[in-house]
Amino acid sequence: MRHHRNRFALERLEPRDVPAAQFAAVGSDAGDIGRAQLVDTETGTPRYSVFPFGTDFTGGVSVAAGDVNGDGVTDLIAAPGAGGGPVVKVFDGVTGVELYNQLVFDASFRGGVYVAAGDTNLDGKAEIIAGAGEGGGPAVTVIDGGTGAVASSFFAYGDGFRGGVRVAAGDVDGDGRADVIAGAGPGGAPHVRAVSVAAGGRELASFLAYDAAFAGGVFVAAGDLDADGRTDIVTGTGAGGGPLVNSFRGDGTAFDSFVIGDGSSRAGVRVGVVHRGYTADIATVVPGAGVGRFTPTGEPTDASGLTGNGWVSGPAEATPDAALLWNQVALRAVAADATPAPAAARALAMLHIAVFESANVIVRRYESYSFTPGSPDDADPEAAALLAGEQVLSGLFPEQATEFVRIRNARLALIPDGTAKDGGLQTGAQEAEFLLFIRGFDGSAEAGSVPFTPGTNPGDWRPTPPDNAPFLLPGWGNVSTFAIGSAAVFRPNGPPEVSSLEYAAELNAVQQLGRIDSSTRTADQTQQALFWAGGAGASAVTQDVVRRENLDLLDSARAFALVAMAAADAAIVAWDSKLTFARWRPITAVREAGGDDNPGTTADPTWTPLLATPNHPDYISDTAAVTAAGAAVLTALFGEGYAFRAYSPALPGVTRSFAGFADAAAEAAQSGVSGGVQFPSSAADGLAAGEAVGGVVVGTKLRPLA
């Protein structure tokens, strides 16, 4: 239910005067005119100011920041304090136009509303999270950023509690989706909870932020404070508490604490997270004492870019640069298009080469991918990358072009008009045009029409149940590679002969481990199989690393381009082997083992694997090859022993931890065996081929200039 009766006053809107930056929402305290602003966290320059509930409202305005409409720009979310109706409004980050006017609780409630924002469902649009203020039950409502519908609602604490609930959002469990973080209002213990909306309300953390006797309530914020790729929780005391700021891991483990000033204030402290690049700082508001900005360890830093006396709140994740943004958009585009995996890898490689070239031809720190005509003097690399990304994606997915243009235009509006911007646009256009042209003759359009006749002999691939679909893109191995020359150079020697002892051992292993009702497969092996089959991959890992390393645009673009090229070429290598050897899948091998002339195998006509069998031959594993190629690149760029966590789009609430990129690739390779869709030799040889491909890509392409 949306309401549009209350008008708001727009004080100031200069959408082209502010350069691309990190923004935060700033709200007013009770007693002041109810203003909300979106400000540049470095300069303090307002992108705009609004009076969401009219100039007569003085109950305070709580605020949040997040990309609600999915255009890559932080939007402003505002809600009234005590005395106002339970309405949340969202204002476009570019124009200041009202996007949402949403009733979130019973219309008669007047206790105020606390707000947060975060993408809880991986659709690229932040959900609006509302918590009831004092006097109401601890109700939390989550509004879908894409549809405006209620996605979830629950009580954060017992329904008899009347202190209200303060809210924040961040990816506490590392599954790629924002979770709801709740802080109890006054009247109870300073209880903080983290809840996964995506996992059906599963509790992720529950702890006391301060002494159990303190009953002034607790404010909460979220962000990755220590650049480990995991969201941390920040707390501040409510009224009556000293200005003590505590920081906790996502599981509730305390890891830092500091006091503001001399600690004598008893007005409490409101907290938020703001960004400088991808680095998070803690913003504070001590009523009566103003705004502060601190490093995660409590060192004061320049707070002149923050204004206001009520609330300061940035998004839990920093606004992405053009390379990271287009990667996120491209992953959604291939999912919406149901693009086959090798074609999706090609699309990502084309996208990221164009984005890299557009920035690099201006900044000139690395070797070019190919001949480039150069760029105008002083061209803006961000503008170039934004246009190049949109043009490539629009060329590849024309039915989604309107969305790509919308995102491009929103981000370009943050760049001041002038010759630098114009030069960047010219550069981006020419790089995209060149890339689309040279890849227009790479053989990908013909890959699906290459003739293939399934064999009937033992070991020959044929369509598999339940769909019995034909060989997917049988000619993809003939597609021109991006960086490695001939795919055939990386072709392994082939799988074991069907009559061999080695083959029998492999079949027996996958027959026992990979069956749907296996008694030998562990719960962790089952999770591995589902995890990697569900879309976990190198792009999401690269996103995490780019943020953690606080890379600038060009280095970010280079990392994505190298990983994408390696993945695309590894897929071509895998398909070259698939067509060359055309080896059957385990489901066929087990069910037809009675005719394989191998005394070491036993047929099971009803055998069914854990995972659905892909409609292309087994050897070599493309999952193994692609993940190994990406891992080789990331290891070369960021080193061995780079610990990280990964998530899978298909498994909300699940993350897997790795001690290095190669460890993740090894697990991905094994996952197909555990899932019953690959032979061990397919996984092992795919892993080796992918590692070799990645090594060539990172060793020969986009190298630093001497």
XYZ file of C-alpha atoms in Angstrom:
706
model
C 0.000 0.000 0.000
C 1.480 3.327 -1.061
C 0.367 6.777 -0.006
C 0.964 9.960 -1.969
C -1.028 12.498 0.011
C 1.807 14.112 1.980
C 3.805 16.539 -0.097
C 7.460 17.227 0.524
C 9.480 20.383 -0.039
C 12.594 20.216 -2.248
C 15.044 22.824 -1.014
C 17.959 22.382 -3.376
C 18.809 20.151 -6.303
C 21.971 20.480 -8.355
C 22.438 16.995 -9.776
C 25.391 17.790 -12.015
C 27.494 19.905 -9.667
C 28.761 17.057 -7.481
C 31.449 14.639 -8.732
C 31.124 10.897 -8.307
C 31.600 10.216 -4.605
C 30.382 8.343 -1.581
C 27.154 9.715 -0.157
C 25.439 9.501 3.207
C 21.990 10.406 4.438
C 21.720 13.084 7.117
C 18.581 13.634 9.194
C 17.432 16.205 11.719
C 16.811 15.799 15.435
C 13.497 16.345 17.181
C 12.785 20.027 17.735
C 14.315 21.122 14.448
C 12.683 21.537 11.075
C 12.362 18.043 9.590
C 15.051 18.116 6.932
C 16.826 15.183 5.263
C 19.873 15.484 3.035
C 22.038 13.346 0.814
C 25.594 14.645 1.233
C 29.033 13.963 -0.188
C 30.889 12.427 2.754
C 34.178 14.089 1.772
C 33.092 17.634 0.973
C 29.827 17.902 2.866
C 28.211 19.258 -0.285
C 24.518 18.383 -0.307
C 23.375 16.529 -3.370
C 19.992 17.780 -2.322
C 17.928 18.611 0.740
C 14.287 17.734 1.229
C 11.642 18.252 3.868
C 9.992 14.838 3.542
C 7.066 15.554 5.840
C 6.716 19.276 5.273
C 8.416 22.267 6.857
C 6.031 22.251 9.814
C 7.073 18.829 11.075
C 9.578 19.047 13.952
C 9.538 15.494 15.308
C 12.885 14.612 13.773
C 13.681 12.639 10.632
C 15.517 9.322 10.786
C 17.355 8.428 7.597
C 19.134 5.655 5.745
C 21.032 5.365 2.473
C 20.901 2.614 -0.125
C 20.408 1.949 -3.825
C 16.690 1.227 -3.765
C 16.030 1.530 -7.490
C 19.145 -0.342 -8.614
C 20.741 2.377 -10.724
C 24.108 2.307 -8.965
C 23.479 5.550 -7.071
C 22.738 5.859 -3.361
C 19.150 6.907 -2.646
C 17.809 8.684 0.435
C 15.334 6.938 2.757
C 13.510 9.026 5.351
C 10.997 8.340 8.122
C 9.392 10.621 10.726
C 10.273 10.640 14.392
C 7.738 10.582 17.210
C 4.499 12.303 16.287
C 4.632 11.454 12.609
C 2.737 8.688 10.887
C 4.455 5.344 10.142
C 5.400 6.331 6.605
C 8.717 5.766 4.862
C 9.719 7.834 1.844
C 12.473 7.172 -0.665
C 14.049 9.878 -2.826
C 16.023 9.198 -5.982
C 19.750 9.704 -5.466
C 20.156 11.493 -8.788
C 17.107 13.732 -9.052
C 15.628 13.930 -5.560
C 12.276 12.805 -6.945
C 10.123 10.823 -4.528
C 10.180 7.128 -5.470
C 8.231 5.553 -2.607
C 5.735 6.745 -0.028
C 5.038 3.644 1.993
C 2.909 2.931 5.042
C 4.929 0.404 7.063
C 2.887 -0.052 10.268
C -0.659 0.580 11.448
C -1.707 4.040 10.321
C -2.574 5.099 13.867
C 0.935 4.510 15.246
C 2.760 7.729 16.165
C 5.925 6.469 17.856
C 8.212 7.194 14.932
C 10.060 4.885 12.566
C 13.720 3.879 12.266
C 15.008 2.914 8.812
C 17.792 1.011 7.085
C 18.403 -0.349 3.589
C 20.098 -3.399 2.094
C 19.675 -5.882 -0.739
C 18.252 -8.983 0.944
C 17.466 -10.970 -2.220
C 20.315 -10.329 -4.699
C 18.149 -8.440 -7.188
C 20.416 -5.380 -7.162
C 17.864 -3.216 -5.377
C 18.058 -2.416 -1.683
C 15.095 -3.397 0.434
C 13.696 -0.790 2.828
C 13.835 -1.950 6.438
C 11.650 -0.200 8.990
C 11.622 -0.583 12.768
C 8.840 0.725 14.995
C 9.772 3.511 17.401
C 9.137 3.748 21.116
C 5.648 2.915 22.303
C 5.089 0.207 19.735
C 5.997 -3.436 19.709
C 9.444 -4.293 18.295
C 8.014 -4.707 14.813
C 10.245 -4.853 11.738
C 8.907 -4.536 8.193
C 10.984 -5.249 5.087
C 9.776 -3.662 1.842
C 10.985 -5.123 -1.456
C 12.995 -2.463 -3.295
C 11.921 -3.759 -6.677
C 8.184 -4.148 -6.166
C 7.253 -2.112 -3.095
C 5.548 -5.160 -1.598
C 6.104 -6.329 1.965
C 8.833 -8.973 1.754
C 8.945 -9.829 5.442
C 7.635 -8.689 8.811
C 8.447 -9.920 12.291
C 8.958 -8.947 15.928
C 12.644 -8.565 16.730
C 11.911 -9.155 20.429
C 8.985 -10.316 22.515
C 5.718 -8.794 21.358
C 5.113 -7.368 24.824
C 8.170 -5.117 24.652
C 7.246 -1.475 24.007
C 10.638 0.173 23.587
C 10.643 -0.104 19.817
C 13.514 -1.327 17.682
C 16.361 0.447 15.873
C 17.526 -1.192 12.649
C 20.525 -1.543 10.372
C 21.334 -3.807 7.424
C 24.428 -5.648 6.268
C 25.655 -9.031 5.077
C 26.371 -10.533 8.487
C 26.620 -14.177 7.405
C 28.504 -13.556 4.156
C 25.897 -15.052 1.809
C 25.843 -11.955 -0.410
C 22.482 -10.802 0.925
C 21.842 -8.081 3.489
C 20.580 -9.225 6.872
C 18.514 -7.245 9.363
C 20.306 -6.009 12.474
C 18.062 -4.964 15.351
C 18.855 -2.956 18.463
C 16.363 -2.862 21.325
C 14.891 0.498 22.250
C 14.720 1.852 25.814
C 13.144 -0.126 28.616
C 14.967 -3.406 28.175
C 18.463 -4.803 28.035
C 20.791 -3.511 25.258
C 20.018 -6.548 23.129
C 21.254 -6.765 19.529
C 20.057 -9.408 17.086
C 20.954 -10.213 13.485
C 18.375 -12.044 11.383
C 18.592 -13.468 7.855
C 15.515 -12.516 5.844
C 16.701 -14.661 2.919
C 16.979 -17.717 5.168
C 13.457 -17.348 6.513
C 14.239 -15.361 9.646
C 17.091 -17.512 10.912
C 18.902 -15.863 13.820
C 22.545 -15.159 13.037
C 23.624 -13.390 16.214
C 22.194 -12.402 19.583
C 24.195 -10.512 22.189
C 24.208 -7.659 24.702
C 26.059 -4.613 23.425
C 26.468 -3.076 26.894
C 25.994 -4.003 30.530
C 22.755 -5.911 30.992
C 21.545 -3.322 33.501
C 21.624 -0.490 30.969
C 18.065 0.178 29.802
C 18.502 3.238 27.580
C 18.347 1.299 24.347
C 20.991 0.672 21.721
C 21.570 2.154 18.265
C 23.019 -0.035 15.504
C 24.903 0.359 12.229
C 26.704 -2.033 9.892
C 29.717 -2.094 7.583
C 32.964 -3.920 6.873
C 35.210 -2.113 9.341
C 38.361 -4.207 8.983
C 38.286 -5.004 5.240
C 37.936 -8.748 5.746
C 34.918 -9.020 3.461
C 32.491 -9.495 6.350
C 29.952 -7.048 7.721
C 30.592 -5.878 11.254
C 28.064 -4.418 13.695
C 28.520 -1.021 15.354
C 26.531 -0.003 18.429
C 25.904 3.224 20.283
C 24.184 3.829 23.598
C 20.715 5.286 23.903
C 19.743 8.211 26.113
C 21.271 7.968 29.582
C 24.370 6.162 28.399
C 27.867 7.480 27.943
C 29.193 8.073 24.407
C 30.577 4.551 24.109
C 30.850 3.003 20.642
C 31.358 -0.759 20.411
C 32.165 -2.891 17.376
C 31.325 -6.573 16.953
C 31.914 -9.289 14.401
C 28.841 -10.600 12.688
C 28.587 -13.401 15.232
C 28.510 -10.970 18.149
C 32.165 -11.226 19.162
C 33.397 -7.840 20.418
C 36.579 -6.571 18.768
C 36.839 -2.817 19.361
C 35.505 0.004 21.496
C 36.069 3.718 21.992
C 34.664 6.662 23.927
C 33.848 9.995 22.309
C 35.344 13.053 23.967
C 35.867 12.927 27.702
C 33.045 10.454 28.122
C 31.035 12.709 30.401
C 27.978 13.067 28.175
C 24.957 10.972 29.079
C 22.952 11.766 25.963
C 23.920 8.518 24.254
C 25.429 8.254 20.790
C 23.814 7.468 17.450
C 26.012 5.599 15.006
C 26.332 5.134 11.280
C 28.872 3.897 8.751
C 30.236 6.109 5.969
C 32.842 5.417 3.306
C 35.986 6.875 1.809
C 36.444 4.798 -1.314
C 35.777 1.265 -0.112
C 37.129 2.053 3.370
C 34.534 2.307 6.137
C 34.513 4.904 8.916
C 32.154 5.227 11.866
C 29.972 8.336 11.976
C 28.552 9.437 15.312
C 26.010 11.937 16.549
C 26.065 12.848 20.230
C 22.926 14.918 20.882
C 23.990 18.430 21.793
C 27.615 17.823 20.800
C 27.387 17.346 17.042
C 28.755 14.940 14.458
C 32.003 12.982 14.594
C 33.849 10.700 12.237
C 36.235 7.998 13.407
C 38.319 5.203 12.012
C 37.130 1.751 13.116
C 39.681 1.848 15.948
C 38.373 5.163 17.269
C 40.903 7.597 15.826
C 39.189 10.917 15.030
C 39.225 11.863 11.366
C 37.917 14.787 9.364
C 34.175 15.088 9.941
C 33.719 18.306 7.980
C 32.031 16.363 5.199
C 29.227 15.369 7.561
C 26.503 17.715 8.696
C 23.319 17.557 10.713
C 22.440 17.049 14.333
C 20.197 14.006 14.278
C 21.327 11.104 12.118
C 24.153 10.226 9.734
C 23.878 6.984 7.792
C 25.712 5.699 4.747
C 25.043 2.415 2.945
C 26.539 -0.718 4.493
C 28.549 -1.214 1.297
C 30.358 1.581 -0.508
C 29.022 2.726 -3.858
C 30.809 0.598 -6.488
C 33.099 1.952 -9.173
C 32.114 1.475 -12.811
C 33.915 -1.861 -13.176
C 32.326 -3.426 -10.110
C 28.943 -1.915 -10.950
C 28.889 -3.352 -14.464
C 29.970 -6.751 -13.159
C 26.995 -6.770 -10.804
C 24.672 -5.647 -13.586
C 26.062 -8.207 -16.038
C 25.547 -11.092 -13.624
C 21.901 -10.092 -13.272
C 21.611 -9.733 -17.046
C 22.901 -13.227 -17.854
C 20.636 -14.671 -15.154
C 17.595 -12.885 -16.579
C 18.510 -14.022 -20.084
C 19.279 -17.612 -18.957
C 22.509 -17.305 -20.928
C 24.436 -20.616 -21.151
C 27.578 -20.624 -19.032
C 30.194 -20.384 -21.826
C 28.286 -17.575 -23.533
C 27.934 -15.765 -20.215
C 31.701 -16.020 -19.732
C 32.235 -14.529 -23.187
C 29.881 -11.646 -22.357
C 31.710 -10.860 -19.124
C 35.074 -10.922 -20.877
C 33.877 -8.539 -23.575
C 32.356 -6.223 -20.998
C 35.403 -6.049 -18.775
C 37.934 -5.702 -21.576
C 35.983 -2.699 -22.866
C 35.727 -1.164 -19.399
C 39.442 -1.703 -18.767
C 40.519 -0.354 -22.138
C 38.330 2.726 -21.722
C 39.980 3.644 -18.433
C 43.495 2.488 -19.314
C 43.754 4.420 -22.559
C 43.256 7.543 -20.435
C 45.287 6.669 -17.323
C 47.897 4.504 -19.124
C 49.335 2.266 -16.424
C 49.076 -1.094 -18.205
C 49.575 -2.636 -21.609
C 46.550 -2.361 -23.852
C 44.555 -5.456 -24.739
C 44.685 -4.541 -28.415
C 45.276 -1.582 -30.681
C 43.431 1.445 -29.394
C 42.992 4.825 -31.112
C 43.741 6.808 -27.947
C 41.645 9.357 -26.107
C 41.198 13.115 -25.865
C 43.368 14.935 -23.352
C 42.052 14.971 -19.779
C 39.183 12.601 -20.561
C 37.301 11.280 -17.530
C 37.982 7.530 -17.069
C 34.818 6.906 -15.024
C 32.652 8.403 -17.768
C 34.504 6.306 -20.336
C 34.013 3.103 -18.360
C 30.344 3.821 -17.711
C 29.572 4.335 -21.387
C 31.702 1.421 -22.578
C 30.011 -0.977 -20.180
C 26.545 0.101 -21.202
C 27.313 -0.092 -24.916
C 28.749 -3.602 -24.718
C 25.926 -4.940 -22.570
C 23.307 -3.272 -24.768
C 24.917 -4.856 -27.807
C 24.901 -8.296 -26.187
C 21.492 -8.089 -24.508
C 19.461 -5.601 -26.569
C 16.202 -6.558 -24.875
C 17.652 -5.236 -21.592
C 19.204 -2.097 -23.084
C 16.691 0.243 -21.455
C 17.851 -0.895 -18.023
C 21.524 -0.528 -18.916
C 20.956 2.990 -20.228
C 19.050 3.919 -17.066
C 21.977 2.826 -14.903
C 24.507 4.532 -17.147
C 22.634 7.825 -17.116
C 22.184 7.793 -13.346
C 25.902 7.399 -12.746
C 26.886 9.857 -15.459
C 24.701 12.470 -13.766
C 27.193 12.456 -10.883
C 30.019 13.585 -13.181
C 30.159 17.332 -13.930
C 29.464 18.312 -17.520
C 32.456 19.555 -19.472
C 35.240 18.553 -21.823
C 36.554 15.826 -19.493
C 33.201 14.116 -19.380
C 32.694 14.520 -23.127
C 36.145 13.081 -23.787
C 35.394 10.128 -21.560
C 32.145 9.436 -23.378
C 33.924 9.573 -26.718
C 36.585 7.169 -25.481
C 34.097 4.719 -24.006
C 32.038 4.691 -27.183
C 34.997 3.927 -29.438
C 36.335 1.169 -27.179
C 32.940 -0.531 -26.970
C 32.415 -0.254 -30.718
C 35.824 -1.775 -31.413
C 35.335 -4.653 -28.980
C 31.871 -5.496 -30.317
C 33.243 -5.411 -33.851
C 36.223 -7.719 -33.326
C 34.170 -10.242 -31.347
C 31.407 -10.197 -33.921
C 33.389 -12.703 -35.985
C 34.604 -15.030 -33.219
C 32.463 -18.038 -34.124
C 30.128 -17.802 -31.150
C 27.076 -17.274 -33.340
C 27.727 -20.578 -35.113
C 28.614 -22.626 -32.026
C 25.110 -23.978 -31.547
C 24.730 -25.186 -35.119
C 27.853 -27.359 -35.352
C 26.565 -30.852 -36.193
C 26.943 -33.538 -33.556
C 25.609 -37.076 -33.611
C 25.576 -38.866 -30.244
C 27.442 -42.160 -30.238
C 26.124 -45.531 -29.138
C 29.310 -47.224 -27.956
C 30.330 -47.529 -24.300
C 31.812 -44.197 -23.220
C 30.062 -42.158 -25.917
C 28.045 -39.200 -24.688
C 24.330 -39.170 -25.371
C 21.526 -36.988 -24.022
C 20.737 -37.618 -20.371
C 17.490 -37.798 -18.423
C 15.219 -36.306 -17.450
C 15.177 -33.783 -20.314
C 17.348 -35.674 -22.814
C 18.406 -32.316 -24.255
C 20.943 -32.185 -27.099
C 24.584 -31.181 -26.710
C 24.672 -27.536 -25.591
C 26.703 -25.373 -27.984
C 28.774 -28.254 -29.420
C 30.989 -25.885 -31.412
C 31.942 -23.581 -28.538
C 35.444 -25.034 -28.510
C 35.950 -23.402 -31.921
C 35.176 -19.893 -30.635
C 38.151 -17.536 -30.828
C 39.893 -17.242 -27.489
C 40.569 -13.903 -25.824
C 44.136 -14.386 -24.646
C 45.616 -17.869 -25.058
C 45.767 -18.596 -28.771
C 44.595 -22.079 -29.736
C 42.395 -23.903 -27.251
C 43.719 -27.216 -28.550
C 47.120 -26.477 -27.000
C 45.509 -26.903 -23.576
C 43.610 -30.079 -24.480
C 44.364 -32.917 -22.014
C 45.241 -36.442 -23.112
C 41.746 -37.738 -22.532
C 39.806 -39.792 -19.993
C 40.656 -43.383 -18.993
C 39.634 -46.128 -21.393
C 36.254 -47.598 -20.459
C 37.801 -51.056 -20.226
C 40.532 -49.981 -17.791
C 40.894 -50.563 -14.061
C 41.239 -46.807 -13.582
C 37.880 -46.237 -15.232
C 36.218 -48.872 -13.055
C 37.627 -47.277 -9.917
C 36.374 -43.857 -10.996
C 32.904 -45.106 -11.873
C 32.554 -46.997 -8.612
C 33.635 -43.912 -6.680
C 31.130 -41.559 -8.286
C 28.427 -44.253 -8.236
C 28.676 -44.485 -4.454
C 29.419 -40.864 -3.616
C 27.265 -39.078 -6.165
C 23.966 -40.946 -5.982
C 21.052 -38.886 -4.699
C 20.625 -41.066 -1.608
C 24.305 -41.760 -0.988
C 25.195 -43.058 2.454
C 28.887 -42.275 1.970
C 28.575 -38.603 1.007
C 28.903 -36.316 4.026
C 26.625 -33.369 4.715
C 29.512 -31.047 3.877
C 30.102 -32.768 0.539
C 26.401 -32.413 -0.236
C 26.592 -28.720 0.554
C 29.685 -28.375 -1.650
C 27.865 -29.914 -4.596
C 24.790 -27.722 -4.207
C 26.908 -24.640 -3.515
C 28.961 -24.724 -6.710
C 26.057 -25.911 -8.851
C 24.059 -22.945 -7.563
C 26.110 -20.268 -9.267
C 29.056 -19.563 -6.980
C 31.910 -18.255 -9.094
C 34.918 -16.035 -9.631
C 33.006 -12.812 -10.304
C 31.487 -12.620 -6.832
C 34.867 -13.444 -5.290
C 36.518 -10.709 -7.373
C 33.904 -8.223 -6.193
C 34.788 -9.054 -2.613
C 38.530 -8.707 -3.205
C 38.189 -5.396 -5.069
C 36.318 -3.933 -2.112
C 38.674 -5.363 0.497
C 41.758 -4.087 -1.326
C 40.174 -0.643 -1.905
C 41.274 -0.697 -5.547
C 40.921 2.339 -7.754
C 38.896 2.162 -10.964
C 41.715 1.048 -13.252
C 43.051 -1.668 -10.965
C 39.514 -2.861 -10.332
C 38.823 -2.949 -14.071
C 42.068 -4.840 -14.686
C 41.279 -7.490 -12.071
C 37.819 -8.084 -13.519
C 39.156 -8.158 -17.094
C 41.893 -10.692 -16.339
C 39.556 -12.973 -14.392
C 36.868 -12.720 -17.069
C 39.279 -13.446 -19.926
C 40.669 -16.457 -18.089
C 37.201 -17.805 -17.369
C 36.026 -17.288 -20.950
C 39.085 -18.983 -22.427
C 38.874 -21.843 -19.925
C 35.287 -22.445 -21.024
C 36.424 -22.597 -24.652
C 39.164 -25.066 -23.700
C 36.640 -27.194 -21.816
C 34.250 -27.281 -24.773
C 37.098 -28.158 -27.127
C 37.690 -31.282 -25.027
C 33.991 -32.013 -24.681
C 33.569 -32.191 -28.440
C 36.889 -33.979 -28.997
C 36.333 -36.775 -26.471
C 32.515 -36.694 -26.148
C 32.651 -38.781 -22.962
C 29.435 -39.954 -21.342
C 28.170 -38.709 -18.031
C 28.023 -40.857 -14.875
C 24.246 -41.307 -15.110
C 24.648 -43.019 -18.487
C 27.744 -44.915 -17.430
C 26.125 -46.374 -14.302
C 22.822 -47.276 -15.901
C 24.520 -48.901 -18.907
C 27.481 -50.462 -17.098
C 26.227 -53.919 -18.035
C 27.356 -53.309 -21.592
C 30.688 -51.559 -20.977
C 32.780 -54.781 -21.124
C 34.474 -53.867 -17.858
C 34.216 -56.590 -15.175
C 34.941 -54.043 -12.456
C 31.674 -52.120 -12.924
C 28.096 -52.905 -11.910
C 24.990 -51.553 -13.610
C 22.186 -49.823 -11.721
C 19.373 -48.961 -14.171
C 17.628 -46.646 -11.688
C 20.705 -44.784 -10.428
C 20.104 -41.035 -10.059
C 22.698 -38.390 -9.183
C 22.319 -35.697 -6.547
C 22.596 -32.909 -9.129
C 20.812 -32.506 -12.435
C 23.166 -33.637 -15.187
C 24.161 -30.825 -17.604
C 23.429 -31.374 -21.279
C 26.998 -31.593 -22.521
C 29.748 -34.227 -22.269
C 31.629 -34.861 -19.050
C 35.265 -34.460 -20.040
C 36.636 -31.997 -19.086
C 34.742 -30.351 -16.261
C 33.988 -26.768 -17.227
C 33.284 -25.910 -13.577
C 36.773 -27.082 -12.646
C 38.439 -25.352 -15.586
C 36.700 -22.005 -15.179
C 37.128 -21.744 -11.414
C 40.773 -22.831 -11.630
C 41.484 -20.223 -14.297
C 39.961 -17.470 -12.184
C 41.799 -18.727 -9.109
C 45.138 -18.661 -10.936
C 44.598 -15.027 -11.893
C 43.497 -13.963 -8.424
C 46.426 -15.785 -6.832
C 48.859 -14.018 -9.157
C 47.302 -10.641 -8.363
C 46.716 -10.969 -4.631
C 48.922 -13.825 -3.473
C 48.601 -17.302 -2.058
C 46.963 -17.737 1.300
C 44.371 -15.024 0.646
C 41.585 -16.139 2.981
C 38.027 -15.351 1.959
C 34.444 -16.513 2.101
C 32.218 -17.196 -0.898
C 28.475 -17.447 -1.336
C 26.126 -19.111 -3.797
C 23.016 -17.401 -5.209
C 21.055 -20.642 -4.820
C 21.780 -21.140 -1.109
C 20.636 -18.276 1.137
C 22.369 -18.232 4.475
C 25.245 -20.459 3.349
C 28.872 -19.397 2.997
C 32.033 -21.389 2.555
C 35.458 -20.333 3.801
C 38.740 -20.869 1.970
C 42.384 -20.383 2.854
C 43.215 -19.379 -0.715
C 41.827 -19.143 -4.227
C 43.304 -22.492 -5.273
C 41.485 -24.183 -2.394
C 38.179 -22.869 -3.697
C 38.941 -24.121 -7.205
C 39.824 -27.570 -5.884
C 36.547 -27.759 -3.992
C 34.597 -26.593 -7.040
C 36.228 -29.321 -9.116
C 35.386 -32.023 -6.578
C 31.801 -30.792 -6.224
C 30.744 -32.343 -9.511
C 31.984 -35.742 -8.373
C 30.134 -35.403 -5.075
C 27.065 -34.372 -7.026
C 27.240 -37.396 -9.313
C 27.666 -35.530 -12.595
C 31.428 -35.821 -13.225
C 34.149 -38.439 -13.165
C 37.215 -37.716 -10.995
C 39.514 -37.502 -14.038
C 37.213 -34.916 -15.607
C 37.543 -32.789 -12.484
C 41.308 -33.250 -12.129
C 42.127 -32.590 -15.775
C 39.748 -29.632 -15.872
C 41.479 -28.182 -12.838
C 44.908 -28.532 -14.452
C 43.781 -27.057 -17.769
C 42.116 -24.090 -16.084
C 45.166 -23.353 -13.969
C 47.328 -23.366 -17.100
C 44.935 -21.033 -18.899
C 44.855 -18.584 -15.996
C 48.636 -18.552 -15.801
C 48.970 -17.638 -19.469
C 46.334 -14.907 -19.243
C 47.801 -13.142 -16.218
C 51.353 -13.618 -17.481
C 50.812 -12.145 -20.940
C 47.908 -9.692 -20.817
C 47.385 -6.222 -19.337
C 50.852 -6.169 -17.795
C 52.198 -3.062 -16.030
C 54.025 -0.659 -18.311
C 57.769 -0.540 -17.790
